[in-house]
Coordinates of C-alpha atoms in Angstrom, one line a residue:
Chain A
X1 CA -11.2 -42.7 -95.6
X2 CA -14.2 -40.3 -94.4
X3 CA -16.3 -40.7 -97.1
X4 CA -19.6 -38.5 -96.3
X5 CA -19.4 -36.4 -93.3
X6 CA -22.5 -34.8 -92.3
X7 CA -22.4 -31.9 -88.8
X8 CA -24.4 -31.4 -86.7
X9 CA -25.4 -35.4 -86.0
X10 CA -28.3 -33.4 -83.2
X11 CA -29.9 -30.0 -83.4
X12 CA -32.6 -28.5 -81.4
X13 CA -34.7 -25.7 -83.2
X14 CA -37.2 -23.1 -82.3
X15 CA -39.9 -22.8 -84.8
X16 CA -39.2 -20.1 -87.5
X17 CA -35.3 -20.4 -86.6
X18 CA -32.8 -21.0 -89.5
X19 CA -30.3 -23.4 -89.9
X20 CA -27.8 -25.1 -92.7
X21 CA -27.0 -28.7 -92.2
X22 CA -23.3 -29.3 -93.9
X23 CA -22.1 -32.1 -95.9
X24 CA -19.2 -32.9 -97.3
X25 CA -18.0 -35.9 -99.6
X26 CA -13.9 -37.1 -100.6
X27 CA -14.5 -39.3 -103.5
X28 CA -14.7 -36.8 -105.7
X29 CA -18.5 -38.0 -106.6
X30 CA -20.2 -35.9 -108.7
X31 CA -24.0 -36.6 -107.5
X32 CA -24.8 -35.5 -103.9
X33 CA -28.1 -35.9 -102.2
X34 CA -30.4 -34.8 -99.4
X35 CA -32.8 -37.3 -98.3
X36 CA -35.4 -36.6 -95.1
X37 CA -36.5 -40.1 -92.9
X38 CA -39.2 -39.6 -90.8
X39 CA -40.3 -42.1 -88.1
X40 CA -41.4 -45.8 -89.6
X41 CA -41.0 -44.3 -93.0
X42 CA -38.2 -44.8 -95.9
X43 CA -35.9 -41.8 -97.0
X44 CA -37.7 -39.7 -99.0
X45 CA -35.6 -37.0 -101.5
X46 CA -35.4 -33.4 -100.9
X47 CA -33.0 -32.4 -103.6
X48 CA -29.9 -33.5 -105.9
X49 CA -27.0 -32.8 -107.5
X50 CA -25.5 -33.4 -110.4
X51 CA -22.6 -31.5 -110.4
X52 CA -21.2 -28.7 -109.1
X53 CA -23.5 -25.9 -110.1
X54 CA -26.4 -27.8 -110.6
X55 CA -29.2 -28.5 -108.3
X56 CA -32.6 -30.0 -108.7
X57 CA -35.8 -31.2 -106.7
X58 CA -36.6 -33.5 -105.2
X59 CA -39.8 -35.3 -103.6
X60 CA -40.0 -33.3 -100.6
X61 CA -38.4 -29.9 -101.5
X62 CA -40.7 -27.4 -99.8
X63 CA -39.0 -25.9 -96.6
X64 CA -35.5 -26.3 -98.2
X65 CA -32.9 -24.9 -100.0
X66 CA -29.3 -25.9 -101.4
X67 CA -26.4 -24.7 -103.1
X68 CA -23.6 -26.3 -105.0
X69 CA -20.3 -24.3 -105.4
X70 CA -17.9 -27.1 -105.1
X71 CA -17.4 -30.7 -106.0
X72 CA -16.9 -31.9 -102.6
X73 CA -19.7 -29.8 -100.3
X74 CA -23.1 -29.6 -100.7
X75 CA -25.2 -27.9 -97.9
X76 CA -29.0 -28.2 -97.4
X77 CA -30.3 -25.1 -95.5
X78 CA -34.0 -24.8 -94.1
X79 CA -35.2 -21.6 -93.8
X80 CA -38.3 -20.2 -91.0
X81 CA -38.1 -24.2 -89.0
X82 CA -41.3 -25.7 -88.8
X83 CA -42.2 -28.3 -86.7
X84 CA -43.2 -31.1 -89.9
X85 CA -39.5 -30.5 -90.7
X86 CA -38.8 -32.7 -87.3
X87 CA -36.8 -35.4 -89.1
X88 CA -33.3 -37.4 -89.6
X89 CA -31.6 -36.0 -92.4
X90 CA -29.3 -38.3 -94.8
X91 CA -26.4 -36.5 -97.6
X92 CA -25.4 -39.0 -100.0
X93 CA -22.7 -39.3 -102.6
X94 CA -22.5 -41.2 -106.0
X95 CA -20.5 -41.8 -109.2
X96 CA -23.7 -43.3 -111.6
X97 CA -21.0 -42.6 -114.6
X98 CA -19.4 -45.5 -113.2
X99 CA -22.1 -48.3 -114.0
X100 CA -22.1 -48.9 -110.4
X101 CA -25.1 -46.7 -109.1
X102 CA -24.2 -46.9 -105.8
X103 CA -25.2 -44.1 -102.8
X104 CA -22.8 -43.5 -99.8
X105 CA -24.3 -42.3 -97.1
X106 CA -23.8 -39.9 -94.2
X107 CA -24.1 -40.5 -90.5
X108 CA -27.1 -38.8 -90.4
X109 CA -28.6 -35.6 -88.7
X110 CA -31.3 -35.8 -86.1
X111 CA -33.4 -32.1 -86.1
X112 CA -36.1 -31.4 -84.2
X113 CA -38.4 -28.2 -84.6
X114 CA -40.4 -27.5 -81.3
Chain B
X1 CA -43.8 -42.6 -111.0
X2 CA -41.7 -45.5 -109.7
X3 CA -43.1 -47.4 -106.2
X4 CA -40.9 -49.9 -103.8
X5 CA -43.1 -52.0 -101.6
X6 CA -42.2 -53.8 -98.5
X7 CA -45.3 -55.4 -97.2
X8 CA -43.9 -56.5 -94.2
X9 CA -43.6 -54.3 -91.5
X10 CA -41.8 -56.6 -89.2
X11 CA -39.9 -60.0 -89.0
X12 CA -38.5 -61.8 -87.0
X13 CA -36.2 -65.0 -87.0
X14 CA -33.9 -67.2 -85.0
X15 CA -30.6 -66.8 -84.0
X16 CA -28.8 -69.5 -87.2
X17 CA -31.7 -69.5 -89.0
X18 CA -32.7 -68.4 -92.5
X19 CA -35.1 -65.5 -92.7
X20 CA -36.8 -63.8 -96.3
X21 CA -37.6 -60.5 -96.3
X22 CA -40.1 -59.0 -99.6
X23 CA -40.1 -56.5 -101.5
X24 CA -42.0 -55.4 -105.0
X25 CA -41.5 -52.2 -107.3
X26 CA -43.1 -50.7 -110.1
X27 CA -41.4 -49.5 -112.9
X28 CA -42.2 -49.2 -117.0
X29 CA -38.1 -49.0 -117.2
X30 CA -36.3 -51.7 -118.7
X31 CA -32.9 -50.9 -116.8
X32 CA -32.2 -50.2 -113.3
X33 CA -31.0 -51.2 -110.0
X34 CA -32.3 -52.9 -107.1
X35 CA -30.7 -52.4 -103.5
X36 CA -31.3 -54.2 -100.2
X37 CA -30.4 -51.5 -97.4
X38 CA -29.1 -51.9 -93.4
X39 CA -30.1 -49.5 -91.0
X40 CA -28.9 -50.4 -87.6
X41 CA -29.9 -48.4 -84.1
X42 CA -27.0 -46.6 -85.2
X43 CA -28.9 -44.8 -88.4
X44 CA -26.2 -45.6 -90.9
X45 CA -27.4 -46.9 -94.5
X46 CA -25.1 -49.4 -94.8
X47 CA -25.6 -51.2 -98.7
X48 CA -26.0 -54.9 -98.0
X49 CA -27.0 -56.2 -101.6
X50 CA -27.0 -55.1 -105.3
X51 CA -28.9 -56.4 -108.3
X52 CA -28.5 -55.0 -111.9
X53 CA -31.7 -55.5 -113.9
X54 CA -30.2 -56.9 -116.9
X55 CA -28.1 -59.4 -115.2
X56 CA -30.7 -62.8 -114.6
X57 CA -28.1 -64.0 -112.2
X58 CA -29.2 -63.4 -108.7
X59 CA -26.7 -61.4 -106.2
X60 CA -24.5 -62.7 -103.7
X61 CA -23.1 -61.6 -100.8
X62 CA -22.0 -64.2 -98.3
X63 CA -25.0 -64.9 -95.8
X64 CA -27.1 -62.8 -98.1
X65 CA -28.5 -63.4 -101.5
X66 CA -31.7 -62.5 -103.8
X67 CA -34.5 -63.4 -105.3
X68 CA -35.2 -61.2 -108.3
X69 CA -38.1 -62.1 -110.6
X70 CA -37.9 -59.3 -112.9
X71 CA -41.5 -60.2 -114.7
X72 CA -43.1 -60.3 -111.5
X73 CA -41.5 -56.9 -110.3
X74 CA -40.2 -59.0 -107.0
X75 CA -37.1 -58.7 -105.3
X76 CA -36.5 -61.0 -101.8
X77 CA -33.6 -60.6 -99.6
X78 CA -32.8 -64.0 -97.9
X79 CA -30.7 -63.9 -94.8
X80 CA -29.1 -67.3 -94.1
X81 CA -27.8 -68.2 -90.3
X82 CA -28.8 -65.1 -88.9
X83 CA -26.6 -63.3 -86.5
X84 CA -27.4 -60.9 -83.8
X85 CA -25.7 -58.7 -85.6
X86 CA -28.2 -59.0 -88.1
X87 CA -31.2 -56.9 -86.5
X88 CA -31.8 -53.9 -88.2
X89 CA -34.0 -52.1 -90.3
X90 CA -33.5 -53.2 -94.1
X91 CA -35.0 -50.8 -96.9
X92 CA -35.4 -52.2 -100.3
X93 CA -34.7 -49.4 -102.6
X94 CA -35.0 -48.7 -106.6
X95 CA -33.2 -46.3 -108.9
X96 CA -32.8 -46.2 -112.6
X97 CA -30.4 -47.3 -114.7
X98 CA -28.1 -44.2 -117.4
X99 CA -26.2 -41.3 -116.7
X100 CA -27.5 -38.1 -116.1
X101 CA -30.6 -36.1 -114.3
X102 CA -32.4 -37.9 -111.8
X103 CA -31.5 -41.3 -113.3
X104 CA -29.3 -41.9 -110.0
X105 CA -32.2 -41.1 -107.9
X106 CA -33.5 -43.8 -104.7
X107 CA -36.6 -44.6 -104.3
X108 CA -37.0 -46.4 -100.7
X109 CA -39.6 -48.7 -99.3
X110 CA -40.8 -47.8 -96.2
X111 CA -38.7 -50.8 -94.2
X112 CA -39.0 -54.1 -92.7
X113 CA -38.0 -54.3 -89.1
X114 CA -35.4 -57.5 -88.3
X115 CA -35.5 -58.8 -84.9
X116 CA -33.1 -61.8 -84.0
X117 CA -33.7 -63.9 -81.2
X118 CA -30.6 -66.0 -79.3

């Protein structure tokens, strides 16, 4: 079972470069997240999904963008790299209609703007 | 706005021994969930416990189990015979309870750091 894959796990960007992190769920889940985790800090949310089609904010969305054509995939894409965007990046999947409330969670990317 | 609270940026515990980590939230919501969190040096959130705010009983989950005192806004992890295996970061973590919009929504603690000594 994959669950959530998330590629790249490491990128390296110049400032003001673009980039889309991909992430990609089979559980058929129809909430998918983006969180950010910056060093000694929690995960904070950039955006969510409830479905495909529908997309929302998050905590932290400035910087970011994300689309949601399919069930299954929902990429986050930072546009013009700034160095505060130097962060691990989690996707997360969930099924809330399920009573269970519980978030599955990527590997991780690690990006760093210099 | 909802707030998680881990007041302890560090612990530390012995290898077989039993080790509490804190955590406190905010919330005018009457039903949601709590979550205890693993983050190895590996970076994967790997769910360790679940609590259901309606439910009084407190969760299980072999070596680990909670405290949740829902009038006090508190919910402790308790580790019990600690393993190596058991160092990690651990975020507490709050979302609310329904279907639909942002109910499904973390909100993370800023972490407790685990270190287990042989």
């Amino acid at each position: 079972n994959a669950g959530v894959t998330q590629t790249p796990k490491f990128r390296i960007l110049k400032i003001g470069q673009s980039m889309t992190l991909q992430c990609t769920q089979d559980m058929n889940h129809n909430y998918m997240y983006w969180y950010r985790q910056d060093p000694g800090m929690g995960l904070k949310l950039i955006y969510y999904s409830v479905g495909a089609g529908i997309t929302d904010k998050g905590e932290v969305p400035n910087g970011y963008n994300v689309s949601r054509s399919t069930t299954e995939d929902f990429p986050l894409r930072l546009e013009l790299a700034a160095p505060s965007q130097t962060s691990v990046y989690f996707c997360a999947s969930s099924s809330p209609g399920t009573g269970q409330n519980i978030q599955y969670f990527g590997a991780g990317t690690r990006l760093s703007v210099l | 706005a909802q707030t998680v609270t881990q007041s302890q940026p560090e612990m530390s515990v012995q290898e077989a021994e039993t080790v509490t980590l804190s955590c406190t939230y905010d919330t005018s919501e009457s039903d949601y969930y709590l979550f205890w969190y693993k983050q190895p040096p590996s970076r994967q959130m790997i769910l360790v416990i679940r609590q259901e705010a309606y439910k009084q009983q407190n969760a299980t989950e072999n070596r680990f189990s909670v405290n949740f005192q829902k009038a006090a806004k508190s919910f402790s992890l308790k580790i019990s015979d600690s393993q190596l295996g058991d160092a990690a970061m651990y975020f507490c973590a709050y979302s609310e309870g329904g279907y639909g919009g942002s109910q499904g929504n973390l909100i993370f603690g800023k972490g407790t750091k685990l270190s287990v000594k042989p």
